[in-house]
Amino acid sequence: MVNTINRNLHTIKTVLLTGCLSVYFMQSHAQDTAVNKKLSPDSNMVYCPEPPNAKEMKERITDPYHFSLTKKQVNNRVKIIAATNIVGYSGAMVALYSAWYKNYPQTNFHAFNDIGEWKGIDKIGHAYSAYAESKASMELWRWTGVDRKKRIWLGGMSGAFYQTVIETLDGFSSEWGWSWGDFCANIVGSGMLVSQELAWNEQRIQFKFSFHRKSYSDPSLNQRSDKIFGNSTAERFLKDYNGQTYWLSANLKSFFPASKLPAWLMVAVGTGAEGMFGANDNIGKDANGNIIFNRTDIKRYRQWYLAPDIDLSKIKTSKKGIKVALNILNIVKFPMPSLEYSNGRFKLNAITF
């Protein structure tokens, strides 16, 4: 549903940008004050001066704050992040309910099946939203200094939880309903982050997003797009499934550490769809059920892409501000040439967004 994904994408971008900015600025400050301290063996520290095994040595790299902060510092940071999550998300949900749900009739909790809508692109959008929110939340929990598994599970499942709350509100609205397809997509998105952290201590395969604004030579298609997706570029960015592409980008160096491949090189597989001017078909009706738009002559089809990509987080820089920006931008697919498969044939694209 257009309206559901619109609310979800608003939530993910707000949470993600706030979370990423917070964690990277807090990390930059903490690195100057805590990580480089020399700690005595008898102090009340989580830090152990002599790592007993290879596992702990790896965790010192992935979770440095767990070994460099006192227990008191860890507890204080946990309180800060817990309060930030509770207050921030509760406020966002109250605002969302006041601005949206209370204006529509409520009913008993119910479910509906929207699995076939928008050729599945909205479901991929749910998975991406949960993944990105979980990634931002996990980095905040990493900053607290809690142990590795707590950081992974607390942060990693946050996205699925955030999205499920919204899905529950949909379940009580007569205009929509609880969607098992959306719920499963949320779990897949968060599960993708959690499973990689548990297995590899890193995100070797990253979920990314790109967008290009669609414009048509047929005025009726532009008018239909304005009606259901919005006029502004910002609205189209959030709602227009025809212009959205979702990617899974794999870091090659992570899979082949002994190779001479650059650390920033990635290979991405993407998918999108075209020709969609309605959730299930290209027919639009007014409030009385009269057909006001009928373009069943336009084919609705999926697209698949193969393209190189750049892992912006692997670009070395001594500038903290640039490092913050690169980490935030890493959830977006870098425009690159691609090989596309759609409508039963292959073609090369000079640039794909």
Coordinates of N, CA and C in Angstrom, one line a residue, residues 138-254:
M138 N 21.8 -0.7 16.1 CA 22.9 -1.6 16.6 C 24.1 -0.8 16.8
E139 N 24.4 0.2 16.0 CA 25.6 1.1 16.1 C 25.5 1.9 17.4
L140 N 24.3 2.3 17.7 CA 24.1 3.1 19.0 C 24.4 2.2 20.2
W141 N 23.9 0.9 20.1 CA 24.2 0.0 21.2 C 25.6 -0.4 21.3
R142 N 26.3 -0.5 20.1 CA 27.7 -0.7 20.1 C 28.5 0.4 20.9
W143 N 28.0 1.6 20.8 CA 28.6 2.8 21.4 C 28.5 2.6 23.0
T144 N 27.4 2.0 23.4 CA 27.2 1.9 24.9 C 28.3 1.0 25.6
G145 N 28.9 0.1 24.8 CA 29.9 -0.8 25.4 C 29.3 -2.1 26.0
V146 N 28.0 -2.4 25.7 CA 27.5 -3.7 26.1 C 28.2 -4.8 25.3
D147 N 28.1 -6.1 25.8 CA 28.8 -7.1 25.1 C 28.2 -7.4 23.7
R148 N 29.0 -8.1 22.9 CA 28.7 -8.2 21.5 C 27.3 -8.8 21.2
K149 N 26.9 -9.9 21.9 CA 25.6 -10.5 21.6 C 24.4 -9.6 22.0
K150 N 24.6 -8.9 23.1 CA 23.5 -8.0 23.5 C 23.4 -6.9 22.5
R151 N 24.5 -6.4 22.0 CA 24.5 -5.3 21.1 C 23.8 -5.7 19.8
I152 N 24.1 -7.0 19.4 CA 23.5 -7.5 18.1 C 22.0 -7.7 18.2
W153 N 21.6 -8.3 19.3 CA 20.2 -8.6 19.4 C 19.3 -7.4 19.8
L154 N 19.8 -6.6 20.7 CA 19.0 -5.4 21.1 C 18.9 -4.4 19.9
G155 N 20.0 -4.2 19.2 CA 19.9 -3.3 18.1 C 19.4 -3.9 16.8
G156 N 19.8 -5.2 16.6 CA 19.5 -5.9 15.4 C 18.0 -6.1 15.2
M157 N 17.3 -6.3 16.2 CA 15.8 -6.6 16.1 C 15.0 -5.3 16.3
S158 N 15.6 -4.2 16.5 CA 14.9 -3.0 16.7 C 14.1 -2.6 15.5
G159 N 14.6 -2.7 14.3 CA 13.9 -2.4 13.1 C 12.6 -3.2 13.0
A160 N 12.7 -4.5 13.2 CA 11.5 -5.3 13.1 C 10.4 -4.9 14.1
F161 N 10.9 -4.5 15.3 CA 10.0 -4.1 16.4 C 9.3 -2.7 16.0
Y162 N 10.1 -1.8 15.5 CA 9.6 -0.5 15.1 C 8.5 -0.7 14.1
Q163 N 8.8 -1.5 13.0 CA 7.9 -1.7 11.9 C 6.6 -2.4 12.4
T164 N 6.8 -3.4 13.3 CA 5.7 -4.1 13.8 C 4.7 -3.3 14.6
V165 N 5.2 -2.3 15.3 CA 4.3 -1.4 16.0 C 3.4 -0.6 15.0
I166 N 4.0 -0.2 13.9 CA 3.2 0.5 12.8 C 2.2 -0.5 12.2
E167 N 2.6 -1.7 12.0 CA 1.8 -2.7 11.4 C 0.6 -3.0 12.3
T168 N 0.8 -3.0 13.6 CA -0.3 -3.2 14.6 C -1.3 -2.1 14.5
L169 N -0.8 -0.8 14.4 CA -1.7 0.3 14.2 C -2.6 0.1 13.0
D170 N -1.9 -0.4 11.9 CA -2.7 -0.6 10.7 C -3.8 -1.7 10.9
G171 N -3.5 -2.6 11.8 CA -4.5 -3.7 12.1 C -5.7 -3.2 12.7
F172 N -5.7 -2.1 13.4 CA -6.9 -1.5 14.0 C -7.6 -0.5 13.2
S173 N -7.1 -0.2 12.0 CA -7.7 0.8 11.1 C -8.5 0.1 10.0
S174 N -9.8 0.6 9.9 CA -10.7 0.0 8.9 C -10.2 0.2 7.5
E175 N -9.3 1.2 7.2 CA -8.8 1.5 5.9 C -7.8 0.5 5.5
W176 N -7.1 -0.2 6.4 CA -6.0 -1.1 6.1 C -6.2 -2.4 6.9
G177 N -5.1 -2.9 7.5 CA -5.2 -4.1 8.3 C -3.8 -4.6 8.5
W178 N -3.7 -5.6 9.4 CA -2.4 -6.2 9.7 C -2.0 -7.1 8.5
S179 N -0.8 -6.9 8.0 CA -0.3 -7.6 6.8 C 0.8 -8.6 7.3
W180 N 0.5 -9.9 7.1 CA 1.5 -10.9 7.4 C 2.7 -10.8 6.5
G181 N 2.5 -10.3 5.2 CA 3.5 -10.2 4.3 C 4.5 -9.1 4.8
D182 N 3.9 -8.0 5.3 CA 4.8 -6.9 5.8 C 5.6 -7.3 7.0
F183 N 4.9 -8.1 7.9 CA 5.5 -8.5 9.1 C 6.7 -9.5 8.8
C184 N 6.5 -10.4 7.9 CA 7.6 -11.3 7.5 C 8.7 -10.6 6.9
A185 N 8.4 -9.6 6.0 CA 9.5 -8.8 5.4 C 10.3 -8.0 6.5
N186 N 9.6 -7.5 7.5 CA 10.3 -6.8 8.6 C 11.3 -7.8 9.3
I187 N 10.9 -9.0 9.5 CA 11.7 -10.0 10.2 C 12.9 -10.3 9.3
V188 N 12.7 -10.5 8.0 CA 13.7 -10.8 7.1 C 14.8 -9.7 7.1
G189 N 14.4 -8.4 7.1 CA 15.3 -7.3 7.0 C 16.2 -7.3 8.3
S190 N 15.6 -7.3 9.5 CA 16.4 -7.4 10.7 C 17.2 -8.6 10.8
G191 N 16.6 -9.8 10.4 CA 17.3 -11.0 10.5 C 18.6 -11.0 9.6
M192 N 18.5 -10.3 8.5 CA 19.7 -10.3 7.6 C 20.8 -9.6 8.3
L193 N 20.5 -8.5 9.1 CA 21.6 -7.8 9.8 C 22.1 -8.7 11.0
V194 N 21.2 -9.3 11.8 CA 21.6 -10.1 12.9 C 22.4 -11.3 12.5
S195 N 22.0 -12.0 11.5 CA 22.7 -13.2 11.1 C 24.1 -13.0 10.6
Q196 N 24.3 -11.9 9.9 CA 25.7 -11.5 9.4 C 26.6 -11.1 10.6
E197 N 26.0 -10.4 11.5 CA 26.8 -10.0 12.7 C 27.3 -11.2 13.5
L198 N 26.3 -12.1 13.7 CA 26.6 -13.3 14.5 C 27.6 -14.2 13.8
A199 N 27.5 -14.3 12.5 CA 28.4 -15.2 11.7 C 29.8 -14.5 11.4
W200 N 29.8 -13.2 11.0 CA 31.0 -12.6 10.5 C 31.5 -11.4 11.2
N201 N 30.7 -10.9 12.2 CA 31.1 -9.7 12.9 C 31.1 -8.5 12.0
E202 N 30.4 -8.5 10.9 CA 30.4 -7.4 9.9 C 29.2 -7.7 8.9
Q203 N 28.9 -6.6 8.2 CA 27.9 -6.7 7.2 C 28.6 -6.9 5.8
R204 N 28.8 -8.1 5.4 CA 29.5 -8.4 4.2 C 28.5 -8.1 3.0
I205 N 27.2 -8.3 3.2 CA 26.2 -8.1 2.2 C 25.3 -7.0 2.8
Q206 N 25.3 -5.8 2.1 CA 24.6 -4.7 2.6 C 23.3 -4.4 1.8
F207 N 22.3 -4.0 2.5 CA 21.0 -3.6 1.8 C 21.1 -2.2 1.4
K208 N 20.8 -1.8 0.2 CA 20.9 -0.4 -0.3 C 19.7 -0.1 -1.1
F209 N 19.6 1.2 -1.4 CA 18.4 1.8 -2.0 C 18.9 2.9 -3.0
S210 N 18.2 2.9 -4.1 CA 18.4 4.0 -5.1 C 17.1 4.5 -5.7
F211 N 17.1 5.7 -6.3 CA 15.8 6.2 -6.8 C 16.1 7.1 -8.0
H212 N 15.2 7.1 -9.0 CA 15.2 8.0 -10.1 C 13.8 8.4 -10.3
R213 N 13.6 9.7 -10.5 CA 12.3 10.2 -10.7 C 11.8 9.9 -12.1
K214 N 10.6 9.4 -12.2 CA 10.0 9.0 -13.5 C 9.2 10.1 -14.1
S215 N 9.4 10.2 -15.5 CA 8.6 11.2 -16.2 C 8.2 10.6 -17.5
Y216 N 7.0 10.8 -18.0 CA 6.4 10.1 -19.1 C 6.0 11.1 -20.2
S217 N 6.1 10.6 -21.5 CA 5.7 11.5 -22.6 C 4.2 11.6 -22.7
D218 N 3.5 10.6 -22.1 CA 2.0 10.6 -22.0 C 1.6 11.5 -20.8
P219 N 0.9 12.6 -21.1 CA 0.4 13.5 -19.9 C -0.5 12.7 -18.9
S220 N -1.3 11.8 -19.4 CA -2.2 11.1 -18.5 C -1.4 10.2 -17.5
L221 N -0.2 9.7 -17.9 CA 0.6 8.9 -16.9 C 1.2 9.9 -15.9
N222 N 1.6 11.0 -16.3 CA 2.2 12.0 -15.3 C 1.1 12.5 -14.4
Q223 N -0.1 12.7 -14.9 CA -1.2 13.1 -14.0 C -1.6 12.0 -13.0
R224 N -1.6 10.7 -13.5 CA -1.9 9.6 -12.6 C -0.8 9.5 -11.5
S225 N 0.5 9.7 -11.9 CA 1.6 9.6 -11.0 C 1.5 10.7 -9.9
D226 N 1.1 11.9 -10.4 CA 1.0 13.0 -9.4 C -0.1 12.7 -8.4
K227 N -1.2 12.0 -8.9 CA -2.3 11.7 -8.0 C -2.0 10.7 -6.9
I228 N -1.4 9.6 -7.3 CA -1.2 8.5 -6.4 C 0.2 8.5 -5.7
F229 N 1.2 9.2 -6.3 CA 2.6 9.2 -5.8 C 3.0 10.6 -5.2
G230 N 2.3 11.7 -5.6 CA 2.6 13.0 -5.2 C 3.3 13.8 -6.3
N231 N 3.3 15.1 -6.1 CA 3.9 16.0 -7.1 C 5.4 16.3 -6.9
S232 N 5.8 16.4 -5.7 CA 7.2 16.8 -5.4 C 8.1 15.6 -5.5
T233 N 9.4 15.9 -5.7 CA 10.4 14.9 -5.8 C 10.5 14.1 -4.5
A234 N 10.3 14.8 -3.4 CA 10.4 14.2 -2.0 C 9.3 13.1 -1.9
E235 N 8.1 13.5 -2.4 CA 6.9 12.5 -2.3 C 7.2 11.4 -3.2
R236 N 7.7 11.6 -4.4 CA 8.0 10.6 -5.4 C 9.0 9.6 -4.8
F237 N 10.0 10.2 -4.2 CA 11.1 9.4 -3.5 C 10.6 8.4 -2.6
L238 N 9.5 8.8 -1.8 CA 9.0 8.0 -0.8 C 7.9 7.0 -1.3
K239 N 7.2 7.4 -2.4 CA 6.0 6.6 -2.8 C 6.1 5.9 -4.1
D240 N 6.9 6.4 -5.1 CA 6.8 5.9 -6.4 C 7.6 4.7 -6.6
Y241 N 7.0 3.5 -6.6 CA 7.6 2.3 -6.7 C 8.3 2.1 -8.1
N242 N 7.8 2.8 -9.1 CA 8.4 2.7 -10.4 C 9.8 3.3 -10.5
G243 N 10.1 4.2 -9.5 CA 11.4 4.8 -9.5 C 12.4 4.3 -8.5
Q244 N 11.9 3.3 -7.7 CA 12.8 2.7 -6.6 C 13.5 1.5 -7.0
T245 N 14.7 1.3 -6.6 CA 15.5 0.1 -6.8 C 16.1 -0.3 -5.5
Y246 N 16.0 -1.6 -5.2 CA 16.6 -2.1 -4.0 C 17.8 -3.1 -4.3
W247 N 18.9 -3.0 -3.6 CA 20.1 -3.7 -3.9 C 20.6 -4.5 -2.7
L248 N 21.3 -5.6 -3.1 CA 22.1 -6.3 -2.1 C 23.5 -6.2 -2.6
S249 N 24.4 -5.5 -1.9 CA 25.7 -5.3 -2.3 C 26.7 -6.1 -1.5
A250 N 27.5 -6.9 -2.1 CA 28.5 -7.8 -1.4 C 29.9 -7.2 -1.5
N251 N 30.6 -7.1 -0.4 CA 32.0 -6.6 -0.3 C 32.9 -7.8 -0.6
L252 N 33.6 -7.7 -1.8 CA 34.4 -8.8 -2.3 C 35.6 -9.1 -1.4
K253 N 36.2 -8.1 -0.9 CA 37.4 -8.2 0.0 C 37.0 -9.0 1.3
S254 N 35.8 -8.8 1.8 CA 35.4 -9.5 3.0 C 35.3 -11.0 2.7

